[in-house]
Amino acid sequence: LDDVKIYGSGVPGVAEELPPSTTATLRPYLNAVKATLQAALCLENFSSQVVERHNKPEVEVRSSKELLLQPVVISRNEKEKVLIEGSINSVRVSIAVKQADEIEKILCHKFMRFMMMRAENFFILRRKPVEGYDISFLITNFHTEQMYKHKLVDFVINFMEEIDKEISEMKLSVNARARIVAEEFLKNVRDLFCLSVP
């Protein structure tokens, strides 16, 4: 049992590596995001210093600079990156998804729009992403009090793993459908051409 590694044990301050099933190029990127998120999710209940009896996510309202942490950008390449903005009582995670061509851009936009319209079902999902990113999550101290921190981190990491697969599968499906439509169209054109020739 010495060589058995437990993933997602949720030990505070310990960034476990992701399972070997994750692709070799993606693993260091996701490990860096996971470690940063675990460090950023040390949140506590903190009332507003400006308005009495108000408790708003400081990362959103930005009313007190001393309560904000330095934003961290973890980038795999120019198009694929994560912005983690922390504060005393909330963390905002913004993800830019890889989009290699126009089809992927359209699919990504439609998929993210579909998810953001159902933001209340995901609890931590924002209805509008931060500018320059495709999707954003907002985690407050209330979320960390009601849910397991390591499960919240695992959800974000799992989302990052699965979103590329989903878009790739949708792209393959669209291409396959387009190929069938093109074949049928050309077959009909050929049949019409053959009928019109005496």
Short mmCIF file of C-alpha atoms in Angstrom, two decimals:
data_model
loop_
_atom_site.label_atom_id
_atom_site.label_comp_id
_atom_site.label_asym_id
_atom_site.label_seq_id
_atom_site.Cartn_x
_atom_site.Cartn_y
_atom_site.Cartn_z
CA LEU A 1 0.00 0.00 0.00
CA ASP A 2 3.03 2.31 0.12
CA ASP A 3 2.75 3.16 -3.57
CA VAL A 4 -0.98 3.96 -3.38
CA LYS A 5 -1.68 7.68 -3.76
CA ILE A 6 -4.93 9.20 -2.50
CA TYR A 7 -6.20 11.99 -4.75
CA GLY A 8 -8.39 14.79 -3.46
CA SER A 9 -7.94 14.00 0.23
CA GLY A 10 -8.58 17.66 1.03
CA VAL A 11 -5.73 18.10 3.51
CA PRO A 12 -5.38 21.88 4.02
CA GLY A 13 -2.30 23.34 2.37
CA VAL A 14 -1.46 20.09 0.56
CA ALA A 15 -1.75 20.13 -3.22
CA GLU A 16 -2.20 16.50 -4.28
CA GLU A 17 -1.25 15.63 -7.83
CA LEU A 18 -3.96 14.71 -10.27
CA PRO A 19 -4.49 11.07 -11.28
CA PRO A 20 -2.39 9.62 -14.14
CA SER A 21 -5.45 9.58 -16.45
CA THR A 22 -4.95 13.32 -16.99
CA THR A 23 -2.88 14.05 -20.11
CA ALA A 24 0.82 14.67 -19.44
CA THR A 25 0.80 18.22 -20.87
CA LEU A 26 -2.34 19.24 -18.97
CA ARG A 27 -1.31 17.80 -15.57
CA PRO A 28 1.27 20.47 -14.50
CA TYR A 29 -1.18 23.24 -15.49
CA LEU A 30 -4.05 21.74 -13.49
CA ASN A 31 -1.76 20.97 -10.53
CA ALA A 32 -0.70 24.65 -10.43
CA VAL A 33 -4.35 25.79 -10.55
CA LYS A 34 -5.29 23.29 -7.83
CA ALA A 35 -2.48 24.37 -5.49
CA THR A 36 -3.30 28.07 -5.97
CA LEU A 37 -7.01 27.50 -5.40
CA GLN A 38 -6.37 25.54 -2.20
CA ALA A 39 -4.26 28.41 -0.89
CA ALA A 40 -6.80 31.06 -1.97
CA LEU A 41 -9.78 29.33 -0.35
CA CYS A 42 -8.81 30.35 3.20
CA LEU A 43 -11.92 32.49 3.56
CA GLU A 44 -13.68 33.93 6.59
CA ASN A 45 -16.91 35.79 7.30
CA PHE A 46 -16.23 39.53 7.01
CA SER A 47 -18.83 42.29 7.13
CA SER A 48 -18.56 45.37 4.95
CA GLN A 49 -16.42 48.21 6.31
CA VAL A 50 -18.46 50.74 4.32
CA VAL A 51 -22.11 49.72 4.82
CA GLU A 52 -23.35 48.50 8.17
CA ARG A 53 -24.91 45.00 8.33
CA HIS A 54 -23.86 44.21 4.77
CA ASN A 55 -21.80 41.18 3.85
CA LYS A 56 -20.83 41.30 0.19
CA PRO A 57 -18.08 39.41 -1.69
CA GLU A 58 -15.14 41.83 -1.49
CA VAL A 59 -13.65 40.47 -4.70
CA GLU A 60 -16.76 41.80 -6.49
CA VAL A 61 -17.52 45.09 -4.70
CA ARG A 62 -13.83 46.11 -4.24
CA SER A 63 -14.74 48.70 -1.60
CA SER A 64 -11.60 48.16 0.54
CA LYS A 65 -8.24 47.63 -1.17
CA GLU A 66 -6.63 46.20 1.97
CA LEU A 67 -9.03 43.21 1.83
CA LEU A 68 -8.00 42.18 -1.70
CA LEU A 69 -5.17 39.80 -2.60
CA GLN A 70 -2.88 40.07 -5.60
CA PRO A 71 -4.61 38.44 -8.63
CA VAL A 72 -2.82 35.35 -9.99
CA VAL A 73 -2.83 34.34 -13.67
CA ILE A 74 -1.86 30.74 -14.45
CA SER A 75 -1.32 30.41 -18.19
CA ARG A 76 -0.76 27.30 -20.29
CA ASN A 77 -0.51 29.35 -23.49
CA GLU A 78 -1.89 32.63 -24.86
CA LYS A 79 -5.43 31.28 -25.28
CA GLU A 80 -5.66 28.93 -22.28
CA LYS A 81 -5.35 30.55 -18.84
CA VAL A 82 -6.94 30.93 -15.41
CA LEU A 83 -7.31 34.14 -13.38
CA ILE A 84 -7.67 33.65 -9.61
CA GLU A 85 -8.68 36.79 -7.70
CA GLY A 86 -8.78 36.43 -3.93
CA SER A 87 -10.07 38.49 -1.03
CA ILE A 88 -10.81 38.02 2.66
CA ASN A 89 -14.26 36.49 2.11
CA SER A 90 -14.44 35.42 -1.55
CA VAL A 91 -12.50 34.07 -4.52
CA ARG A 92 -13.29 34.63 -8.20
CA VAL A 93 -11.97 32.06 -10.68
CA SER A 94 -12.09 32.97 -14.38
CA ILE A 95 -11.22 30.45 -17.08
CA ALA A 96 -10.23 31.06 -20.70
CA VAL A 97 -10.88 27.89 -22.71
CA LYS A 98 -8.72 26.85 -25.68
CA GLN A 99 -10.38 27.76 -28.98
CA ALA A 100 -8.32 26.72 -32.00
CA ASP A 101 -10.69 27.83 -34.77
CA GLU A 102 -14.02 29.54 -35.50
CA ILE A 103 -16.08 26.38 -34.93
CA GLU A 104 -14.57 25.93 -31.46
CA LYS A 105 -15.23 29.60 -30.67
CA ILE A 106 -18.91 29.24 -31.60
CA LEU A 107 -19.29 25.94 -29.71
CA CYS A 108 -17.54 27.35 -26.63
CA HIS A 109 -19.70 30.48 -26.66
CA LYS A 110 -22.95 28.47 -27.00
CA PHE A 111 -21.94 25.94 -24.33
CA MET A 112 -20.91 28.62 -21.82
CA ARG A 113 -24.09 30.60 -22.49
CA PHE A 114 -26.14 27.44 -21.89
CA MET A 115 -24.40 26.91 -18.53
CA MET A 116 -24.56 30.54 -17.40
CA MET A 117 -28.32 30.66 -18.04
CA ARG A 118 -28.56 27.88 -15.43
CA ALA A 119 -26.11 29.48 -12.98
CA GLU A 120 -28.41 29.06 -9.96
CA ASN A 121 -28.14 25.25 -10.34
CA PHE A 122 -24.34 25.41 -10.03
CA PHE A 123 -24.30 27.72 -6.94
CA ILE A 124 -20.78 29.08 -7.58
CA LEU A 125 -21.18 29.94 -11.28
CA ARG A 126 -21.41 33.63 -12.28
CA ARG A 127 -23.98 34.70 -14.84
CA LYS A 128 -21.41 36.87 -16.63
CA PRO A 129 -17.71 36.06 -17.03
CA VAL A 130 -14.88 38.49 -16.34
CA GLU A 131 -13.88 40.37 -19.51
CA GLY A 132 -11.33 38.40 -21.53
CA TYR A 133 -12.42 35.04 -20.10
CA ASP A 134 -15.08 32.52 -21.10
CA ILE A 135 -16.55 31.55 -17.72
CA SER A 136 -16.21 32.68 -14.09
CA PHE A 137 -16.90 31.09 -10.71
CA LEU A 138 -17.46 33.03 -7.48
CA ILE A 139 -16.75 31.15 -4.24
CA THR A 140 -17.67 32.94 -1.00
CA ASN A 141 -17.10 32.07 2.65
CA PHE A 142 -20.72 30.87 2.80
CA HIS A 143 -19.95 28.26 0.13
CA THR A 144 -16.88 27.02 2.02
CA GLU A 145 -18.95 26.81 5.23
CA GLN A 146 -21.70 24.78 3.55
CA MET A 147 -19.55 22.63 1.24
CA TYR A 148 -16.22 20.82 1.45
CA LYS A 149 -13.36 23.03 0.22
CA HIS A 150 -11.55 20.17 -1.52
CA LYS A 151 -14.77 19.24 -3.35
CA LEU A 152 -15.14 22.82 -4.61
CA VAL A 153 -11.55 22.72 -5.89
CA ASP A 154 -12.14 19.30 -7.47
CA PHE A 155 -15.27 20.64 -9.21
CA VAL A 156 -13.34 23.51 -10.84
CA ILE A 157 -10.45 21.21 -11.85
CA ASN A 158 -12.84 18.57 -13.21
CA PHE A 159 -14.67 21.27 -15.18
CA MET A 160 -11.36 22.38 -16.72
CA GLU A 161 -10.54 18.77 -17.67
CA GLU A 162 -13.95 17.99 -19.15
CA ILE A 163 -14.63 21.23 -21.05
CA ASP A 164 -11.91 20.52 -23.66
CA LYS A 165 -13.27 16.99 -24.19
CA GLU A 166 -16.84 18.28 -24.51
CA ILE A 167 -15.92 20.91 -27.10
CA SER A 168 -13.78 18.40 -29.06
CA GLU A 169 -16.65 15.88 -29.10
CA MET A 170 -19.14 18.56 -30.21
CA LYS A 171 -16.75 19.65 -32.96
CA LEU A 172 -16.40 16.05 -34.23
CA SER A 173 -20.19 15.68 -34.16
CA VAL A 174 -20.69 18.93 -36.11
CA ASN A 175 -18.04 17.92 -38.68
CA ALA A 176 -19.60 14.45 -39.12
CA ARG A 177 -23.05 15.97 -39.58
CA ALA A 178 -21.70 18.55 -42.05
CA ARG A 179 -20.02 15.76 -44.04
CA ILE A 180 -23.28 13.78 -44.30
CA VAL A 181 -25.23 16.91 -45.33
CA ALA A 182 -22.60 17.77 -47.97
CA GLU A 183 -22.64 14.21 -49.36
CA GLU A 184 -26.46 14.24 -49.60
CA PHE A 185 -26.46 17.67 -51.22
CA LEU A 186 -23.83 16.68 -53.81
CA LYS A 187 -25.66 13.42 -54.51
CA ASN A 188 -28.89 15.33 -55.21
CA VAL A 189 -27.04 17.83 -57.41
CA ARG A 190 -25.43 14.95 -59.34
CA ASP A 191 -28.80 13.23 -59.79
CA LEU A 192 -30.37 16.48 -61.04
CA PHE A 193 -27.45 17.04 -63.41
CA CYS A 194 -27.78 13.50 -64.79
CA LEU A 195 -31.53 13.97 -65.33
CA SER A 196 -31.06 17.29 -67.10
CA VAL A 197 -28.49 15.89 -69.57
CA PRO A 198 -30.28 14.40 -72.63
#
